[in-house]
Coordinates of C-alpha atoms in Angstrom, one line a residue:
M1 CA 0.0 -0.1 -0.1
N2 CA 1.5 3.2 -1.1
L3 CA 1.7 6.5 1.1
A4 CA -1.3 8.3 -0.6
N5 CA -3.6 5.2 0.2
K6 CA -2.1 5.2 3.8
I7 CA -3.2 8.9 4.3
T8 CA -6.6 8.1 2.9
L9 CA -6.9 5.1 5.4
A10 CA -5.8 7.5 8.2
R11 CA -8.7 9.8 7.2
I12 CA -11.2 7.0 7.4
F13 CA -9.8 6.0 11.1
L14 CA -10.1 9.6 12.1
V15 CA -13.9 9.7 11.3
P16 CA -14.9 7.5 14.6
V17 CA -12.5 9.6 16.7
V18 CA -14.2 12.7 15.6
M19 CA -17.5 11.1 16.5
I20 CA -16.4 10.0 20.0
F21 CA -15.3 13.7 20.8
L22 CA -18.4 14.9 19.5
L23 CA -21.0 12.5 20.9
V24 CA -19.4 10.9 24.1
R25 CA -19.9 13.0 27.0
L26 CA -16.2 13.4 28.1
N27 CA -15.7 15.9 30.9
L28 CA -12.7 17.7 29.7
G29 CA -14.0 21.1 30.7
V30 CA -16.2 24.0 29.2
I31 CA -15.1 27.3 27.7
R32 CA -17.8 29.8 28.3
F33 CA -18.2 33.0 26.0
G34 CA -20.7 35.8 25.4
G35 CA -23.4 33.8 23.6
G36 CA -22.8 30.4 24.6
E37 CA -20.1 27.7 25.4
I38 CA -17.8 25.2 23.7
T39 CA -16.4 22.1 25.5
I40 CA -12.7 21.1 25.2
S41 CA -14.0 17.8 23.5
E42 CA -15.6 20.0 20.7
I43 CA -12.5 21.9 20.2
I44 CA -10.6 18.7 20.0
A45 CA -13.1 17.2 17.4
A46 CA -12.8 20.4 15.4
V47 CA -9.1 20.1 15.4
I48 CA -9.3 16.5 14.3
F49 CA -11.9 17.2 11.7
I50 CA -9.7 19.8 10.1
L51 CA -6.6 17.6 10.0
A52 CA -8.8 14.7 8.4
A53 CA -10.1 17.2 5.9
I54 CA -6.7 18.7 5.0
T55 CA -5.6 14.9 4.3
D56 CA -8.2 14.9 1.3
G57 CA -5.9 17.4 -0.6
L58 CA -2.8 15.8 0.6
D59 CA -3.2 12.2 -0.6
G60 CA -4.4 13.4 -4.0
Y61 CA -1.5 15.7 -4.2
I62 CA 1.1 13.0 -3.3
A63 CA -0.6 10.4 -5.6
R64 CA -0.4 12.6 -8.6
K65 CA 3.1 14.1 -7.9
K66 CA 4.7 10.7 -7.1
K67 CA 2.6 8.7 -9.9
L68 CA 0.8 6.5 -7.0
V69 CA -2.7 6.9 -8.4
T70 CA -4.2 3.4 -8.1
N71 CA -7.6 1.8 -8.3
L72 CA -7.8 1.3 -4.5
G73 CA -7.1 5.2 -4.1
K74 CA -9.7 5.9 -6.5
F75 CA -12.2 3.8 -4.6
L76 CA -10.8 4.8 -0.9
D77 CA -10.5 8.7 -1.5
P78 CA -14.2 9.5 -2.1
L79 CA -15.4 6.8 0.3
A80 CA -13.2 8.6 3.0
D81 CA -14.7 11.9 1.9
K82 CA -18.3 10.7 2.1
L83 CA -17.5 9.1 5.5
L84 CA -16.1 11.9 7.0
I85 CA -18.8 14.7 6.0
S86 CA -21.7 12.4 6.7
A87 CA -20.5 11.4 10.1
A88 CA -20.0 14.9 11.1
L89 CA -23.4 16.1 9.8
I90 CA -25.1 13.1 11.5
S91 CA -23.4 14.1 14.6
L92 CA -24.4 17.6 14.4
V93 CA -28.0 16.6 13.9
E94 CA -27.6 14.5 17.2
M95 CA -26.1 17.5 18.9
Q96 CA -29.2 19.8 17.6
R97 CA -26.9 22.0 16.0
L98 CA -28.2 21.3 12.5
E99 CA -31.5 20.5 11.0
A100 CA -31.9 16.9 9.9
W101 CA -33.2 18.0 6.4
I102 CA -29.8 20.0 5.7
A103 CA -27.8 16.8 6.5
I104 CA -30.2 14.8 4.2
V105 CA -29.9 17.3 1.3
I106 CA -26.1 17.4 1.5
I107 CA -25.7 13.6 2.0
S108 CA -28.3 12.7 -0.7
R109 CA -26.4 14.9 -3.2
E110 CA -23.2 13.1 -2.3
F111 CA -24.8 9.7 -3.1
A112 CA -26.5 11.0 -6.2
V113 CA -23.2 12.1 -7.8
T114 CA -21.4 9.2 -6.7
G115 CA -24.0 7.1 -8.4
L116 CA -23.5 9.3 -11.4
R117 CA -19.9 8.7 -11.3
M118 CA -20.4 4.9 -11.2
V119 CA -22.7 4.7 -14.3
A120 CA -19.9 6.8 -15.9
A121 CA -17.3 4.5 -14.9
A122 CA -19.2 1.6 -16.1
E123 CA -19.5 3.2 -19.5
G124 CA -15.7 4.1 -19.3
Q125 CA -16.0 7.6 -18.8
V126 CA -14.3 9.7 -15.7
I127 CA -16.3 12.5 -14.3
A128 CA -13.6 14.7 -12.8
A129 CA -14.3 17.2 -9.9
S130 CA -15.7 20.5 -11.0
V131 CA -14.6 23.8 -9.8
L132 CA -18.2 24.1 -8.0
G133 CA -17.7 20.7 -6.8
K134 CA -14.4 21.7 -5.1
L135 CA -15.8 25.0 -3.7
K136 CA -18.8 22.9 -2.3
T137 CA -16.3 20.8 -0.4
I138 CA -14.5 23.8 1.1
V139 CA -17.6 25.5 2.2
Q140 CA -19.1 22.3 3.7
I141 CA -15.8 21.8 5.7
I142 CA -16.1 25.4 7.1
A143 CA -19.8 25.2 7.9
I144 CA -19.1 21.8 10.0
V145 CA -16.3 23.5 11.8
V146 CA -18.3 26.4 12.7
L147 CA -21.1 24.2 13.8
I148 CA -18.8 21.8 15.9
V149 CA -17.4 25.0 17.7
N150 CA -20.8 26.3 18.4
N151 CA -20.2 29.4 16.1
F152 CA -17.3 30.5 18.0
P153 CA -15.8 33.3 18.0
F154 CA -18.5 34.8 16.1
S155 CA -21.3 34.1 18.9
T156 CA -19.3 36.4 21.0
I157 CA -20.6 39.3 19.0
A158 CA -23.9 37.8 18.2
F159 CA -23.2 37.3 14.6
P160 CA -24.9 34.3 13.1
F161 CA -22.1 33.2 10.8
D162 CA -23.0 29.5 11.4
E163 CA -26.6 30.1 10.0
I164 CA -25.1 32.0 7.0
I165 CA -22.3 29.6 6.3
T166 CA -24.7 26.4 6.5
W167 CA -27.1 28.1 4.0
V168 CA -24.4 28.9 1.5
A169 CA -23.2 25.0 1.9
V170 CA -26.8 23.9 1.0
I171 CA -27.2 26.3 -1.8
I172 CA -23.7 25.4 -3.2
T173 CA -24.3 21.8 -2.6
L174 CA -27.6 22.0 -4.7
L175 CA -26.0 24.0 -7.5
S176 CA -22.9 21.7 -7.6
G177 CA -25.1 18.5 -7.9
I178 CA -27.4 20.2 -10.6
D179 CA -24.1 21.3 -12.4
Y180 CA -22.9 17.6 -12.6
F181 CA -26.1 16.1 -13.7
S182 CA -26.7 18.9 -16.4
K183 CA -23.3 18.4 -17.7
N184 CA -23.3 14.8 -17.7
Y185 CA -26.9 13.8 -18.7
Q186 CA -25.7 11.9 -21.7
V187 CA -24.1 9.3 -19.3
I188 CA -27.7 8.5 -18.0
R189 CA -29.5 9.0 -21.2
F190 CA -27.1 6.9 -23.4
S191 CA -26.0 4.2 -20.6
K192 CA -26.2 0.6 -21.9
S193 CA -29.3 -1.2 -20.8
R194 CA -28.7 -4.3 -18.7

């Protein structure tokens, strides 16, 4: 197993670690501020989530730079991304910091685009990540981190950055999904019947 795939696997193994710090009531202390509070566990979860998210770009960079692109990597990388984002969103719903419908919309888009890519792959085509798709990922990561840390430090000045960035994430998620399907409609339309 090459270095890029090991980094991707590390991202997968960090998913349950993030969830433990978010969902298990570890008594590590609380920081109170103007509009609310944040636990030390949530800060640790946010740091681990950020590190895991950084590995997404890192493993791809290493795989391309050192010519380590493998079929295993092509399978594991998107799987790791979906697991990380989905687990964080579901945890935030459990923590009552995110509406369930928002998590459903984002996760559904991920499954739909993955399905589209699988149909394309069966036809011998590759659907590369679009600029809008990459922007979607960045905005989702920012939104998740802000929600994990309970809108800190913006809540100290009563600025609803968490709500704003969540709406931006939902809108860009939907737009990028529409973009993938509109640009690749022929993949579904002309796919071989089974």
